[in-house]
mmCIF file of C-alpha atoms and ligand atoms in Angstrom:
data_model
loop_
_atom_site.group_PDB
_atom_site.id
_atom_site.type_symbol
_atom_site.label_atom_id
_atom_site.label_comp_id
_atom_site.label_asym_id
_atom_site.label_seq_id
_atom_site.Cartn_x
_atom_site.Cartn_y
_atom_site.Cartn_z
ATOM 1 C CA MET A 1 228.070 220.450 38.143
ATOM 2 C CA ASN A 2 229.777 223.771 38.826
ATOM 3 C CA THR A 3 230.108 223.988 42.614
ATOM 4 C CA LYS A 4 232.376 227.028 42.744
ATOM 5 C CA ALA A 5 231.142 229.487 45.364
ATOM 6 C CA ARG A 6 230.164 232.871 43.932
ATOM 7 C CA LYS A 7 232.099 235.514 45.885
ATOM 8 C CA VAL A 8 231.186 239.181 46.110
ATOM 9 C CA MET A 9 233.288 241.728 47.982
ATOM 10 C CA ILE A 10 231.613 244.971 49.012
ATOM 11 C CA ILE A 11 234.041 247.809 49.667
ATOM 12 C CA GLY A 12 232.402 250.516 51.771
ATOM 13 C CA THR A 13 229.564 249.263 53.930
ATOM 14 C CA GLY A 14 227.719 252.513 54.571
ATOM 15 C CA ASN A 15 224.112 253.030 53.454
ATOM 16 C CA VAL A 16 224.605 251.642 49.940
ATOM 17 C CA GLY A 17 227.090 248.873 50.718
ATOM 18 C CA ALA A 18 225.133 247.466 53.654
ATOM 19 C CA SER A 19 221.848 247.574 51.724
ATOM 20 C CA ALA A 20 223.518 245.890 48.744
ATOM 21 C CA ALA A 21 224.795 243.155 51.061
ATOM 22 C CA TYR A 22 221.264 242.577 52.340
ATOM 23 C CA ALA A 23 219.840 242.514 48.805
ATOM 24 C CA LEU A 24 222.462 239.975 47.664
ATOM 25 C CA LEU A 25 221.694 237.855 50.711
ATOM 26 C CA ASN A 26 217.906 238.034 50.290
ATOM 27 C CA GLN A 27 218.070 237.192 46.602
ATOM 28 C CA ASN A 28 220.529 234.329 47.115
ATOM 29 C CA ILE A 29 222.909 235.795 44.534
ATOM 30 C CA ALA A 30 226.214 234.646 46.078
ATOM 31 C CA GLU A 31 227.516 231.979 48.421
ATOM 32 C CA GLU A 32 230.155 234.221 49.932
ATOM 33 C CA LEU A 33 229.947 237.867 50.881
ATOM 34 C CA ILE A 34 233.076 239.715 51.993
ATOM 35 C CA LEU A 35 232.655 243.104 53.619
ATOM 36 C CA VAL A 36 235.316 245.809 53.731
ATOM 37 C CA ASP A 37 235.190 249.167 55.482
ATOM 38 C CA LEU A 38 237.516 251.583 57.248
ATOM 39 C CA ASN A 39 235.181 251.455 60.234
ATOM 40 C CA ARG A 40 236.154 248.005 61.518
ATOM 41 C CA GLU A 41 233.678 247.867 64.375
ATOM 42 C CA ARG A 42 230.703 248.722 62.204
ATOM 43 C CA VAL A 43 231.672 246.399 59.371
ATOM 44 C CA GLU A 44 232.072 243.529 61.828
ATOM 45 C CA GLY A 45 228.668 244.444 63.253
ATOM 46 C CA HIS A 46 227.158 244.311 59.755
ATOM 47 C CA ALA A 47 228.746 240.901 59.120
ATOM 48 C CA GLN A 48 227.351 239.468 62.349
ATOM 49 C CA ASP A 49 223.908 240.990 61.793
ATOM 50 C CA LEU A 50 223.752 239.678 58.198
ATOM 51 C CA ALA A 51 224.856 236.240 59.386
ATOM 52 C CA ASP A 52 221.830 236.253 61.714
ATOM 53 C CA ALA A 53 219.586 237.178 58.779
ATOM 54 C CA ALA A 54 221.155 234.454 56.623
ATOM 55 C CA ALA A 55 219.525 231.849 58.859
ATOM 56 C CA TYR A 56 216.135 232.834 57.370
ATOM 57 C CA MET A 57 217.254 232.805 53.732
ATOM 58 C CA PRO A 58 216.822 229.948 51.288
ATOM 59 C CA GLY A 59 220.526 229.464 50.470
ATOM 60 C CA MET A 60 223.734 229.250 52.497
ATOM 61 C CA MET A 61 225.864 232.354 52.693
ATOM 62 C CA ASN A 62 229.222 232.780 54.329
ATOM 63 C CA ILE A 63 229.761 236.378 55.471
ATOM 64 C CA SER A 64 233.158 237.689 56.538
ATOM 65 C CA THR A 65 235.227 240.866 56.793
ATOM 66 C CA ARG A 66 238.661 241.425 55.282
ATOM 67 C CA GLU A 67 241.084 243.965 53.846
ATOM 68 C CA ALA A 68 240.288 244.955 50.248
ATOM 69 C CA SER A 69 243.723 243.728 49.123
ATOM 70 C CA ASP A 70 242.825 240.158 50.179
ATOM 71 C CA CYS A 71 240.819 239.694 47.014
ATOM 72 C CA ALA A 72 242.494 237.173 44.682
ATOM 73 C CA ASP A 73 239.527 234.779 45.011
ATOM 74 C CA VAL A 74 236.786 237.424 44.552
ATOM 75 C CA ASP A 75 234.477 237.283 41.489
ATOM 76 C CA ILE A 76 232.844 240.713 41.784
ATOM 77 C CA ALA A 77 234.206 243.660 43.787
ATOM 78 C CA VAL A 78 231.506 246.273 44.376
ATOM 79 C CA ILE A 79 232.811 249.758 45.135
ATOM 80 C CA THR A 80 230.459 251.709 47.390
ATOM 81 C CA VAL A 81 232.901 253.907 49.310
ATOM 82 C CA SER A 82 232.247 257.562 49.966
ATOM 83 C CA GLY A 83 234.111 260.427 51.563
ATOM 84 C CA GLY A 84 231.000 261.868 53.255
ATOM 85 C CA ALA A 85 227.452 262.913 52.455
ATOM 86 C CA LEU A 86 226.619 265.634 49.923
ATOM 87 C CA LYS A 87 225.684 269.060 51.253
ATOM 88 C CA PRO A 88 222.362 270.634 50.192
ATOM 89 C CA GLY A 89 222.544 271.843 46.570
ATOM 90 C CA GLN A 90 225.589 269.751 45.677
ATOM 91 C CA THR A 91 225.503 267.339 42.719
ATOM 92 C CA ARG A 92 227.120 263.926 42.270
ATOM 93 C CA LEU A 93 230.062 265.619 40.518
ATOM 94 C CA ASP A 94 230.873 267.418 43.780
ATOM 95 C CA GLU A 95 231.891 264.069 45.290
ATOM 96 C CA LEU A 96 234.671 263.604 42.761
ATOM 97 C CA GLN A 97 237.722 264.772 44.705
ATOM 98 C CA SER A 98 236.898 262.908 47.908
ATOM 99 C CA THR A 99 235.826 259.603 46.339
ATOM 100 C CA ALA A 100 238.605 259.575 43.714
ATOM 101 C CA LYS A 101 241.249 259.863 46.450
ATOM 102 C CA ILE A 102 239.775 256.872 48.296
ATOM 103 C CA VAL A 103 239.604 254.803 45.108
ATOM 104 C CA LYS A 104 243.202 255.725 44.268
ATOM 105 C CA ASN A 105 244.232 254.238 47.613
ATOM 106 C CA ILE A 106 242.241 251.033 47.260
ATOM 107 C CA VAL A 107 242.527 249.777 43.673
ATOM 108 C CA PRO A 108 246.337 249.437 43.313
ATOM 109 C CA GLY A 109 246.428 247.351 46.523
ATOM 110 C CA MET A 110 243.711 245.090 45.138
ATOM 111 C CA MET A 111 245.626 244.564 41.905
ATOM 112 C CA ALA A 112 248.798 243.798 43.872
ATOM 113 C CA GLY A 113 246.646 241.312 45.800
ATOM 114 C CA GLY A 114 245.849 239.483 42.546
ATOM 115 C CA PHE A 115 242.310 240.688 41.779
ATOM 116 C CA ASN A 116 241.122 239.431 38.402
ATOM 117 C CA GLY A 117 237.362 239.567 38.783
ATOM 118 C CA ILE A 118 234.861 242.229 37.776
ATOM 119 C CA PHE A 119 234.770 245.679 39.340
ATOM 120 C CA LEU A 120 231.261 247.084 39.767
ATOM 121 C CA VAL A 121 231.311 250.766 40.740
ATOM 122 C CA ALA A 122 228.361 252.483 42.421
ATOM 123 C CA THR A 123 230.378 255.295 44.037
ATOM 124 C CA ASN A 124 229.663 258.714 42.540
ATOM 125 C CA PRO A 125 230.325 260.343 40.229
ATOM 126 C CA CYS A 126 229.783 256.854 38.889
ATOM 127 C CA ASP A 127 231.035 257.157 35.292
ATOM 128 C CA ILE A 128 234.173 259.066 36.223
ATOM 129 C CA ILE A 129 235.040 256.667 39.052
ATOM 130 C CA THR A 130 234.385 253.712 36.725
ATOM 131 C CA TRP A 131 236.896 255.140 34.255
ATOM 132 C CA GLN A 132 239.353 255.794 37.113
ATOM 133 C CA VAL A 133 239.051 252.202 38.365
ATOM 134 C CA TRP A 134 239.600 250.912 34.824
ATOM 135 C CA LYS A 135 242.760 253.028 34.439
ATOM 136 C CA LEU A 136 244.146 252.187 37.889
ATOM 137 C CA SER A 137 243.416 248.479 37.553
ATOM 138 C CA GLY A 138 244.861 247.894 34.086
ATOM 139 C CA LEU A 139 242.107 245.286 33.611
ATOM 140 C CA PRO A 140 240.383 244.816 30.239
ATOM 141 C CA ARG A 141 237.425 247.179 29.919
ATOM 142 C CA SER A 142 235.091 244.179 29.903
ATOM 143 C CA GLN A 143 235.926 243.675 33.607
ATOM 144 C CA VAL A 144 235.195 247.214 34.839
ATOM 145 C CA ILE A 145 231.636 248.504 34.885
ATOM 146 C CA GLY A 146 229.548 251.001 36.801
ATOM 147 C CA THR A 147 225.909 250.857 37.833
ATOM 148 C CA GLY A 148 225.539 253.809 35.432
ATOM 149 C CA VAL A 149 221.993 254.623 34.341
ATOM 150 C CA TRP A 150 220.415 251.264 35.115
ATOM 151 C CA LEU A 151 218.721 252.646 38.233
ATOM 152 C CA ASP A 152 217.580 255.682 36.225
ATOM 153 C CA THR A 153 216.285 253.343 33.513
ATOM 154 C CA THR A 154 214.319 251.397 36.107
ATOM 155 C CA ARG A 155 212.848 254.674 37.370
ATOM 156 C CA LEU A 156 211.835 255.683 33.826
ATOM 157 C CA ARG A 157 210.151 252.329 33.204
ATOM 158 C CA ARG A 158 208.289 252.585 36.496
ATOM 159 C CA ALA A 159 207.094 256.119 35.697
ATOM 160 C CA LEU A 160 205.785 254.914 32.317
ATOM 161 C CA ALA A 161 204.304 251.749 33.822
ATOM 162 C CA GLN A 162 202.273 253.726 36.366
ATOM 163 C CA THR A 163 200.534 255.774 33.668
ATOM 164 C CA LEU A 164 200.228 253.043 31.047
ATOM 165 C CA ASP A 165 199.153 250.365 33.542
ATOM 166 C CA ILE A 166 201.565 247.958 31.899
ATOM 167 C CA GLY A 167 204.217 246.054 33.856
ATOM 168 C CA ALA A 168 207.571 247.869 33.800
ATOM 169 C CA GLN A 169 209.309 244.767 32.439
ATOM 170 C CA SER A 170 207.151 244.942 29.302
ATOM 171 C CA ILE A 171 208.261 248.494 28.606
ATOM 172 C CA ASP A 172 211.330 248.895 26.450
ATOM 173 C CA ALA A 173 212.621 252.325 27.384
ATOM 174 C CA PHE A 174 215.917 253.393 28.818
ATOM 175 C CA ILE A 175 218.233 256.188 29.808
ATOM 176 C CA LEU A 176 221.595 256.787 28.165
ATOM 177 C CA GLY A 177 224.606 258.850 29.201
ATOM 178 C CA GLU A 178 225.965 260.116 32.501
ATOM 179 C CA HIS A 179 224.538 258.953 35.818
ATOM 180 C CA GLY A 180 223.994 262.638 36.508
ATOM 181 C CA ASP A 181 222.414 265.787 35.162
ATOM 182 C CA THR A 182 223.186 265.158 31.453
ATOM 183 C CA GLN A 183 221.473 261.763 31.218
ATOM 184 C CA PHE A 184 218.518 261.493 28.810
ATOM 185 C CA PRO A 185 215.792 258.996 27.813
ATOM 186 C CA VAL A 186 216.205 257.490 24.337
ATOM 187 C CA TRP A 187 212.666 258.192 23.150
ATOM 188 C CA SER A 188 213.463 257.134 19.568
ATOM 189 C CA HIS A 189 213.873 253.534 20.807
ATOM 190 C CA SER A 190 211.095 253.444 23.418
ATOM 191 C CA SER A 191 208.240 251.051 22.822
ATOM 192 C CA VAL A 192 205.878 248.432 24.181
ATOM 193 C CA TYR A 193 206.289 245.289 22.091
ATOM 194 C CA GLY A 194 207.397 247.396 19.128
ATOM 195 C CA SER A 195 204.552 249.897 19.451
ATOM 196 C CA PRO A 196 206.085 253.391 19.835
ATOM 197 C CA ILE A 197 205.721 254.702 23.371
ATOM 198 C CA ALA A 198 204.026 257.916 22.163
ATOM 199 C CA ASP A 199 201.254 255.845 20.478
ATOM 200 C CA VAL A 200 200.716 253.641 23.526
ATOM 201 C CA TRP A 201 200.610 256.724 25.758
ATOM 202 C CA ARG A 202 198.092 258.505 23.477
ATOM 203 C CA ARG A 203 195.816 255.470 23.337
ATOM 204 C CA ARG A 204 195.893 255.047 27.111
ATOM 205 C CA THR A 205 195.595 258.698 28.239
ATOM 206 C CA GLY A 206 194.095 260.506 25.247
ATOM 207 C CA GLN A 207 196.978 262.981 25.587
ATOM 208 C CA GLU A 208 200.427 263.576 24.133
ATOM 209 C CA ILE A 209 203.355 262.317 26.173
ATOM 210 C CA ASP A 210 205.307 265.100 27.918
ATOM 211 C CA TYR A 211 208.832 263.891 27.186
ATOM 212 C CA ASP A 212 210.618 266.686 29.031
ATOM 213 C CA ALA A 213 208.550 266.325 32.195
ATOM 214 C CA LEU A 214 209.208 262.588 32.341
ATOM 215 C CA ALA A 215 212.941 263.032 31.745
ATOM 216 C CA GLU A 216 213.100 265.662 34.483
ATOM 217 C CA ARG A 217 211.142 263.491 36.898
ATOM 218 C CA VAL A 218 213.606 260.631 36.423
ATOM 219 C CA ARG A 219 216.652 262.895 36.588
ATOM 220 C CA LYS A 220 215.529 264.419 39.881
ATOM 221 C CA HIS A 221 214.194 261.288 41.506
ATOM 222 C CA GLY A 222 217.382 260.437 43.410
ATOM 223 C CA PHE A 223 217.434 263.917 44.917
ATOM 224 C CA GLU A 224 213.741 263.683 45.891
ATOM 225 C CA ILE A 225 214.734 260.693 48.032
ATOM 226 C CA TYR A 226 218.002 262.244 49.189
ATOM 227 C CA ASN A 227 216.277 265.407 50.376
ATOM 228 C CA ARG A 228 213.862 263.366 52.466
ATOM 229 C CA LYS A 229 216.130 260.750 54.059
ATOM 230 C CA GLY A 230 219.701 261.963 53.518
ATOM 231 C CA CYS A 231 220.753 259.091 51.283
ATOM 232 C CA THR A 232 219.498 256.653 48.681
ATOM 233 C CA GLU A 233 220.214 253.010 49.341
ATOM 234 C CA TYR A 234 217.532 250.387 48.601
ATOM 235 C CA GLY A 235 217.083 251.255 44.925
ATOM 236 C CA ILE A 236 220.809 251.201 44.174
ATOM 237 C CA ALA A 237 221.138 248.036 46.267
ATOM 238 C CA GLY A 238 218.571 246.418 43.959
ATOM 239 C CA THR A 239 220.549 247.646 40.951
ATOM 240 C CA ILE A 240 223.784 246.153 42.317
ATOM 241 C CA ALA A 241 222.057 242.849 43.061
ATOM 242 C CA GLU A 242 220.533 242.689 39.583
ATOM 243 C CA ILE A 243 223.835 243.392 37.834
ATOM 244 C CA CYS A 244 225.605 240.741 39.968
ATOM 245 C CA ARG A 245 222.849 238.209 39.204
ATOM 246 C CA ASN A 246 223.123 238.840 35.450
ATOM 247 C CA ILE A 247 226.894 238.374 35.627
ATOM 248 C CA PHE A 248 226.743 235.160 37.649
ATOM 249 C CA THR A 249 224.012 233.623 35.510
ATOM 250 C CA GLY A 250 225.731 234.726 32.290
ATOM 251 C CA SER A 251 222.343 235.996 31.205
ATOM 252 C CA HIS A 252 223.549 237.872 28.078
ATOM 253 C CA ARG A 253 220.959 240.470 29.029
ATOM 254 C CA ALA A 254 221.678 244.060 27.943
ATOM 255 C CA LEU A 255 221.530 246.530 30.825
ATOM 256 C CA ALA A 256 222.215 250.265 30.578
ATOM 257 C CA ILE A 257 225.392 250.393 32.670
ATOM 258 C CA SER A 258 228.556 252.443 32.654
ATOM 259 C CA CYS A 259 231.156 250.976 30.278
ATOM 260 C CA VAL A 260 234.463 252.195 28.911
ATOM 261 C CA LEU A 261 233.993 253.016 25.230
ATOM 262 C CA ASP A 262 236.602 252.248 22.607
ATOM 263 C CA GLY A 263 235.139 253.588 19.397
ATOM 264 C CA GLU A 264 231.481 252.773 20.071
ATOM 265 C CA TYR A 265 229.247 255.805 19.478
ATOM 266 C CA GLY A 266 232.343 257.411 17.897
ATOM 267 C CA VAL A 267 233.856 257.901 21.353
ATOM 268 C CA ASN A 268 237.042 256.722 23.069
ATOM 269 C CA ASP A 269 238.485 256.718 26.562
ATOM 270 C CA VAL A 270 235.397 257.534 28.568
ATOM 271 C CA ALA A 271 232.994 255.517 30.732
ATOM 272 C CA ILE A 272 229.322 256.263 30.152
ATOM 273 C CA GLY A 273 225.927 254.577 30.414
ATOM 274 C CA VAL A 274 225.145 252.459 27.331
ATOM 275 C CA PRO A 275 223.323 249.147 26.821
ATOM 276 C CA ALA A 276 225.843 246.369 27.443
ATOM 277 C CA VAL A 277 225.462 242.597 27.252
ATOM 278 C CA LEU A 278 226.573 240.909 30.493
ATOM 279 C CA THR A 279 228.125 237.471 30.798
ATOM 280 C CA GLN A 280 230.181 235.712 33.462
ATOM 281 C CA SER A 281 233.291 237.457 32.120
ATOM 282 C CA GLY A 282 231.717 240.913 32.238
ATOM 283 C CA VAL A 283 230.766 243.024 29.225
ATOM 284 C CA GLN A 284 230.578 240.807 26.142
ATOM 285 C CA GLN A 285 229.426 243.570 23.762
ATOM 286 C CA ILE A 286 228.120 247.111 23.759
ATOM 287 C CA ILE A 287 224.927 247.737 21.816
ATOM 288 C CA GLU A 288 225.284 250.704 19.478
ATOM 289 C CA LEU A 289 221.973 252.404 18.790
ATOM 290 C CA GLN A 290 221.111 254.525 15.793
ATOM 291 C CA LEU A 291 220.331 257.677 17.719
ATOM 292 C CA ARG A 292 218.292 260.604 16.410
ATOM 293 C CA GLU A 293 220.214 263.798 15.718
ATOM 294 C CA ASP A 294 219.050 265.483 18.946
ATOM 295 C CA GLU A 295 219.961 262.347 20.911
ATOM 296 C CA VAL A 296 223.458 262.291 19.387
ATOM 297 C CA ALA A 297 223.910 265.887 20.564
ATOM 298 C CA LYS A 298 222.748 264.957 24.084
ATOM 299 C CA PHE A 299 225.036 261.922 24.174
ATOM 300 C CA ASN A 300 228.021 263.978 23.039
ATOM 301 C CA HIS A 301 227.243 266.634 25.645
ATOM 302 C CA SER A 302 227.174 263.922 28.319
ATOM 303 C CA VAL A 303 230.527 262.602 27.046
ATOM 304 C CA SER A 304 232.059 266.082 27.202
ATOM 305 C CA VAL A 305 230.904 266.604 30.813
ATOM 306 C CA ILE A 306 232.328 263.233 31.878
ATOM 307 C CA LYS A 307 235.599 263.866 30.025
ATOM 308 C CA ALA A 308 235.972 267.307 31.600
ATOM 309 C CA ASN A 309 235.636 265.673 35.012
ATOM 310 C CA ILE A 310 238.014 262.830 34.171
ATOM 311 C CA ALA A 311 240.530 265.614 33.539
ATOM 312 C CA ARG A 312 239.973 266.806 37.134
ATOM 313 C CA LEU A 313 240.875 263.431 38.677
ATOM 314 C CA PRO A 314 243.615 263.669 41.311
HETATM 315 N N1 NAD B 1 225.241 254.920 41.500
HETATM 316 C C1 NAD B 1 224.135 255.234 42.145
HETATM 317 O O1 NAD B 1 223.041 255.198 41.566
HETATM 318 C C2 NAD B 1 224.224 255.619 43.598
HETATM 319 C C3 NAD B 1 223.095 255.689 44.415
HETATM 320 C C4 NAD B 1 223.245 256.031 45.746
HETATM 321 C C5 NAD B 1 224.510 256.352 46.237
HETATM 322 N N2 NAD B 1 225.584 256.292 45.408
HETATM 323 C C6 NAD B 1 226.941 256.598 45.869
HETATM 324 O O2 NAD B 1 227.426 255.519 46.647
HETATM 325 C C7 NAD B 1 228.450 256.008 47.511
HETATM 326 C C8 NAD B 1 228.197 255.523 48.918
HETATM 327 O O3 NAD B 1 227.068 256.184 49.461
HETATM 328 P P1 NAD B 1 226.604 255.882 50.969
HETATM 329 O O4 NAD B 1 225.379 256.666 51.198
HETATM 330 O O5 NAD B 1 226.625 254.444 51.236
HETATM 331 O O6 NAD B 1 227.826 256.548 51.777
HETATM 332 P P2 NAD B 1 228.239 256.253 53.299
HETATM 333 O O7 NAD B 1 229.035 257.440 53.740
HETATM 334 O O8 NAD B 1 227.058 255.815 54.086
HETATM 335 O O9 NAD B 1 229.203 254.980 53.180
HETATM 336 C C9 NAD B 1 230.489 255.046 52.645
HETATM 337 C C10 NAD B 1 231.330 254.033 53.385
HETATM 338 O O10 NAD B 1 232.626 254.013 52.754
HETATM 339 C C11 NAD B 1 233.551 253.756 53.796
HETATM 340 N N3 NAD B 1 234.900 254.089 53.360
HETATM 341 C C12 NAD B 1 235.440 255.306 53.136
HETATM 342 N N4 NAD B 1 236.744 255.175 52.775
HETATM 343 C C13 NAD B 1 236.993 253.843 52.743
HETATM 344 C C14 NAD B 1 238.155 253.085 52.450
HETATM 345 N N5 NAD B 1 239.330 253.669 52.107
HETATM 346 N N6 NAD B 1 238.076 251.748 52.549
HETATM 347 C C15 NAD B 1 236.920 251.132 52.913
HETATM 348 N N7 NAD B 1 235.777 251.815 53.212
HETATM 349 C C16 NAD B 1 235.837 253.150 53.129
HETATM 350 C C17 NAD B 1 233.060 254.612 54.951
HETATM 351 O O11 NAD B 1 233.613 254.202 56.194
HETATM 352 C C18 NAD B 1 231.549 254.378 54.872
HETATM 353 O O12 NAD B 1 231.128 253.298 55.662
HETATM 354 C C19 NAD B 1 228.422 257.528 47.342
HETATM 355 O O13 NAD B 1 229.423 257.920 46.419
HETATM 356 C C20 NAD B 1 227.057 257.802 46.771
HETATM 357 O O14 NAD B 1 226.959 259.002 46.025
HETATM 358 C C21 NAD B 1 225.478 255.931 44.120
#
């Protein structure tokens, strides 16, 4: 029997990091949770509070605080740092300079500390920071991923599920590209048990599906939440927990996450949201879809926006 404790380190325990810790605890995804934050009082407070909550959970969880560089034994390091909240009207790309500087300070110290697990990046702009972590770490690309468009994909499935009255898990639809304004739903591959989504929609509603309205609704959803409560946290915490679970179980499930491409989709040297098969060693393969011509153009536009921002990295 494999009795090795599953260890997750969360770096940055603000809204997202603390919620991710609670989701991992509630879903019994790890045996050990290590919290890291610049704010030592608050991170210690989170650790003590979570330890209280752990008493009500089905499994045992050891919760501690450490420096990020003390990470040689960590399986998954989740990056949820931020340099401060967005101002009204700003996009995720506006976080680049502040978050990239923080990441530049953290990752080399972790590698010097012997990290050889999987980096999971939620910090925005997610794809650009994922690429930055991959470059700074020198790890194989299979070990560096970002939450990418998996949360957006979940939002798309939920939007479809509500209208179709079919459980979201039975809907095969997903978002590709940047976790940002250039993301897009892959309608050419969207179906319910092989039945094209447009047909299922027509049968259910008697109307044609409004592709653009749905894509826009998903794209803006994060900001709908942000404008109301000043952050988003529980949804992305669920995304982080689900990705960690699929890694630990070696599920071989394909999730639309941010991966570094090396020739897939005709693209190199960029991290972007694509369906990727997850195992205990990280990304085992990237699924290459036969995209329609308009989808290829959207994907390439997304790549060019991410690459232009990679070029702005400090
Ligand atoms: N990928 C997604 O879908 C998604 C969704 C929501 C938020 N986010 C992103 O997640 C990030 C975090 O958001 P948040 O609302 O939790 O921010 P937050 O400001 O509440 O938390 C950030 C935390 O990082 C800590 N921190 C900063 N520098 C650090 C360092 N050098 N070492 C350790 N900790 C450090 C801060 O002290 C703070 O506690 C942001 O970039 C945000 O845009 C991504």
